Amino acid sequence: DGLKEASELFDGRLRDIDKRLKLSSEKRAHEVENSVSAIRKNLIDIEKRMEEQKALMLRELKETRETIEHQIHEFQVAFDQEKQESLKREEQAQKRLQSSLSKMQERIDIHRGAMESRIKQLKEDIQDANQRHEQENMRFEEQVYLEIKLVQEAIELEVEERGRSEAVSYTHLTLPTKRIV
């Protein structure tokens, strides 16, 4: 009987150990399972957060890209507008310059015309003055010739009258001689 009892006690203890092992193993399995489940849950949460962060980052990247593209577009539009305005300003400056040059050319032409007219008038005045001077010279010359002629005629008349009234003496017509010292 002792053996039976010992065997039963041993079997009971084995069952207790087996039960405890089973419980411990089930508990351990349950703990492992709970740990694995918690790890899976954590992994799922981490994956969700990573997906959310990824989606958030992609959304932020998209928004940033759209903002950059919008700013680039705005800069391009502003650059094109500035370029157009610059071209307009340059065109207006060219027009003003062309207008100024045109006005200056008109003034130069007017001044040149006035100068040419003045030069022409001066030439005509000089030519008229020369003609008047020449006519006056010719009149003066004619007057001188006329007076010379009158003086010659008067001399000839006087010579004739003297010749009739006086006998001619040729002694005063001899040339003076040189004195030798």
Short mmCIF file of C-alpha atoms in Angstrom, two decimals:
data_model
loop_
_atom_site.label_atom_id
_atom_site.label_comp_id
_atom_site.label_asym_id
_atom_site.label_seq_id
_atom_site.Cartn_x
_atom_site.Cartn_y
_atom_site.Cartn_z
CA ASP A 1 0.00 0.00 0.00
CA GLY A 2 2.74 2.39 0.68
CA LEU A 3 3.81 2.06 -2.80
CA LYS A 4 0.41 2.69 -4.05
CA GLU A 5 0.12 5.68 -1.90
CA ALA A 6 3.51 6.85 -2.88
CA SER A 7 2.65 6.19 -6.45
CA GLU A 8 -0.59 8.10 -6.08
CA LEU A 9 1.14 10.83 -4.21
CA PHE A 10 3.77 10.87 -6.86
CA ASP A 11 1.11 10.82 -9.57
CA GLY A 12 -0.78 13.55 -7.74
CA ARG A 13 2.32 15.56 -7.50
CA LEU A 14 3.06 14.90 -11.11
CA ARG A 15 -0.43 16.01 -11.99
CA ASP A 16 0.03 19.04 -9.80
CA ILE A 17 3.36 19.75 -11.47
CA ASP A 18 1.77 18.98 -14.81
CA LYS A 19 -1.15 21.22 -13.94
CA ARG A 20 1.16 23.89 -12.71
CA LEU A 21 3.32 23.45 -15.76
CA LYS A 22 0.23 23.52 -17.91
CA LEU A 23 -1.05 26.55 -16.07
CA SER A 24 2.35 28.08 -16.06
CA SER A 25 2.80 27.21 -19.68
CA GLU A 26 -0.71 28.40 -20.53
CA LYS A 27 -0.08 31.44 -18.45
CA ARG A 28 3.25 31.87 -20.15
CA ALA A 29 1.64 31.19 -23.54
CA HIS A 30 -1.12 33.57 -22.64
CA GLU A 31 1.42 36.18 -21.54
CA VAL A 32 3.45 35.57 -24.71
CA GLU A 33 0.27 35.70 -26.70
CA ASN A 34 -0.71 38.91 -24.89
CA SER A 35 2.80 40.27 -25.47
CA VAL A 36 2.67 39.25 -29.13
CA SER A 37 -0.80 40.73 -29.36
CA ALA A 38 0.42 43.92 -27.65
CA ILE A 39 3.44 43.97 -29.97
CA ARG A 40 1.14 43.42 -32.98
CA LYS A 41 -1.14 46.15 -31.68
CA ASN A 42 1.88 48.41 -31.15
CA LEU A 43 3.13 47.53 -34.64
CA ILE A 44 -0.29 48.25 -36.11
CA ASP A 45 -0.39 51.54 -34.17
CA ILE A 46 3.15 52.34 -35.30
CA GLU A 47 2.24 51.45 -38.90
CA LYS A 48 -0.90 53.60 -38.64
CA ARG A 49 1.10 56.50 -37.20
CA MET A 50 3.76 55.99 -39.86
CA GLU A 51 1.06 55.94 -42.55
CA GLU A 52 -0.52 59.02 -41.01
CA GLN A 53 2.89 60.72 -40.81
CA LYS A 54 3.65 59.61 -44.35
CA ALA A 55 0.28 60.92 -45.54
CA LEU A 56 0.85 64.13 -43.54
CA MET A 57 4.35 64.52 -44.98
CA LEU A 58 3.08 63.80 -48.49
CA ARG A 59 0.26 66.30 -47.99
CA GLU A 60 2.75 68.87 -46.62
CA LEU A 61 5.13 68.14 -49.51
CA LYS A 62 2.25 68.50 -51.96
CA GLU A 63 1.16 71.75 -50.33
CA THR A 64 4.77 72.99 -50.28
CA ARG A 65 5.22 72.00 -53.92
CA GLU A 66 1.94 73.71 -54.82
CA THR A 67 2.99 76.79 -52.85
CA ILE A 68 6.39 76.81 -54.56
CA GLU A 69 4.80 76.27 -57.97
CA HIS A 70 2.31 79.06 -57.23
CA GLN A 71 5.11 81.38 -56.13
CA ILE A 72 7.15 80.44 -59.20
CA HIS A 73 4.10 81.18 -61.34
CA GLU A 74 3.58 84.50 -59.53
CA PHE A 75 7.27 85.36 -59.97
CA GLN A 76 7.08 84.38 -63.64
CA VAL A 77 3.96 86.53 -64.11
CA ALA A 78 5.60 89.41 -62.22
CA PHE A 79 8.79 88.96 -64.27
CA ASP A 80 6.80 88.92 -67.51
CA GLN A 81 4.86 92.00 -66.42
CA GLU A 82 8.08 93.78 -65.46
CA LYS A 83 9.59 92.76 -68.78
CA GLN A 84 6.54 94.12 -70.64
CA GLU A 85 6.60 97.31 -68.60
CA SER A 86 10.33 97.63 -69.22
CA LEU A 87 9.76 97.19 -72.95
CA LYS A 88 6.96 99.79 -72.81
CA ARG A 89 9.20 102.21 -70.90
CA GLU A 90 12.00 101.59 -73.38
CA GLU A 91 9.59 102.13 -76.28
CA GLN A 92 8.30 105.33 -74.68
CA ALA A 93 11.87 106.51 -74.10
CA GLN A 94 12.65 105.72 -77.75
CA LYS A 95 9.57 107.69 -78.82
CA ARG A 96 10.55 110.63 -76.59
CA LEU A 97 14.10 110.47 -77.91
CA GLN A 98 12.83 110.26 -81.49
CA SER A 99 10.48 113.18 -80.82
CA SER A 100 13.30 115.20 -79.27
CA LEU A 101 15.59 114.38 -82.17
CA SER A 102 12.84 115.29 -84.61
CA LYS A 103 12.20 118.61 -82.85
CA MET A 104 15.92 119.28 -82.67
CA GLN A 105 16.26 118.49 -86.39
CA GLU A 106 13.35 120.85 -87.12
CA ARG A 107 15.03 123.59 -85.08
CA ILE A 108 18.34 122.92 -86.83
CA ASP A 109 16.59 123.05 -90.21
CA ILE A 110 14.80 126.28 -89.25
CA HIS A 111 18.08 127.76 -87.97
CA ARG A 112 19.93 126.56 -91.07
CA GLY A 113 17.21 128.02 -93.29
CA ALA A 114 17.40 131.32 -91.41
CA MET A 115 21.21 131.32 -91.64
CA GLU A 116 21.12 130.45 -95.34
CA SER A 117 18.50 133.17 -95.89
CA ARG A 118 20.65 135.65 -93.93
CA ILE A 119 23.77 134.62 -95.86
CA LYS A 120 21.88 134.97 -99.14
CA GLN A 121 20.60 138.40 -98.04
CA LEU A 122 24.12 139.43 -96.99
CA LYS A 123 25.50 138.27 -100.35
CA GLU A 124 22.80 140.26 -102.13
CA ASP A 125 23.50 143.27 -99.91
CA ILE A 126 27.24 142.97 -100.61
CA GLN A 127 26.58 142.55 -104.32
CA ASP A 128 24.25 145.59 -104.30
CA ALA A 129 26.81 147.60 -102.31
CA ASN A 130 29.54 146.55 -104.76
CA GLN A 131 27.35 147.55 -107.70
CA ARG A 132 26.53 150.91 -106.09
CA HIS A 133 30.22 151.41 -105.30
CA GLU A 134 31.14 150.50 -108.84
CA GLN A 135 28.45 152.85 -110.23
CA GLU A 136 29.67 155.61 -107.91
CA ASN A 137 33.24 154.92 -109.03
CA MET A 138 32.12 155.08 -112.65
CA ARG A 139 30.24 158.34 -112.01
CA PHE A 140 33.23 159.71 -110.13
CA GLU A 141 35.49 158.59 -112.95
CA GLU A 142 33.17 160.16 -115.51
CA GLN A 143 33.06 163.32 -113.40
CA VAL A 144 36.87 163.34 -113.14
CA TYR A 145 37.20 162.73 -116.90
CA LEU A 146 34.63 165.44 -117.56
CA GLU A 147 36.44 167.88 -115.28
CA ILE A 148 39.78 166.93 -116.87
CA LYS A 149 38.25 167.48 -120.28
CA LEU A 150 36.84 170.83 -119.17
CA VAL A 151 40.21 171.82 -117.70
CA GLN A 152 41.94 170.72 -120.94
CA GLU A 153 39.44 172.66 -123.02
CA ALA A 154 39.91 175.68 -120.76
CA ILE A 155 43.69 175.36 -121.09
CA GLU A 156 43.44 174.98 -124.81
CA LEU A 157 41.18 178.03 -125.00
CA GLU A 158 43.54 180.02 -122.86
CA VAL A 159 46.49 178.82 -124.89
CA GLU A 160 44.71 179.85 -128.07
CA GLU A 161 43.79 183.23 -126.69
CA ARG A 162 47.31 183.84 -125.44
CA GLY A 163 48.68 182.71 -128.74
CA ARG A 164 46.57 185.23 -130.55
CA SER A 165 47.21 188.01 -128.20
CA GLU A 166 50.93 187.61 -127.61
CA ALA A 167 53.82 186.80 -129.71
CA VAL A 168 55.27 183.52 -128.81
CA SER A 169 58.61 183.59 -127.04
CA TYR A 170 60.51 180.32 -127.12
CA THR A 171 63.14 181.33 -124.56
CA HIS A 172 61.21 180.04 -121.65
CA LEU A 173 61.01 176.66 -123.33
CA THR A 174 64.79 176.02 -123.11
CA LEU A 175 65.88 173.48 -120.65
CA PRO A 176 67.96 174.53 -117.66
CA THR A 177 71.61 173.41 -117.77
CA LYS A 178 73.54 171.81 -115.01
CA ARG A 179 76.04 173.82 -113.10
CA ILE A 180 79.49 172.38 -112.75
CA VAL A 181 81.13 173.22 -109.48
#
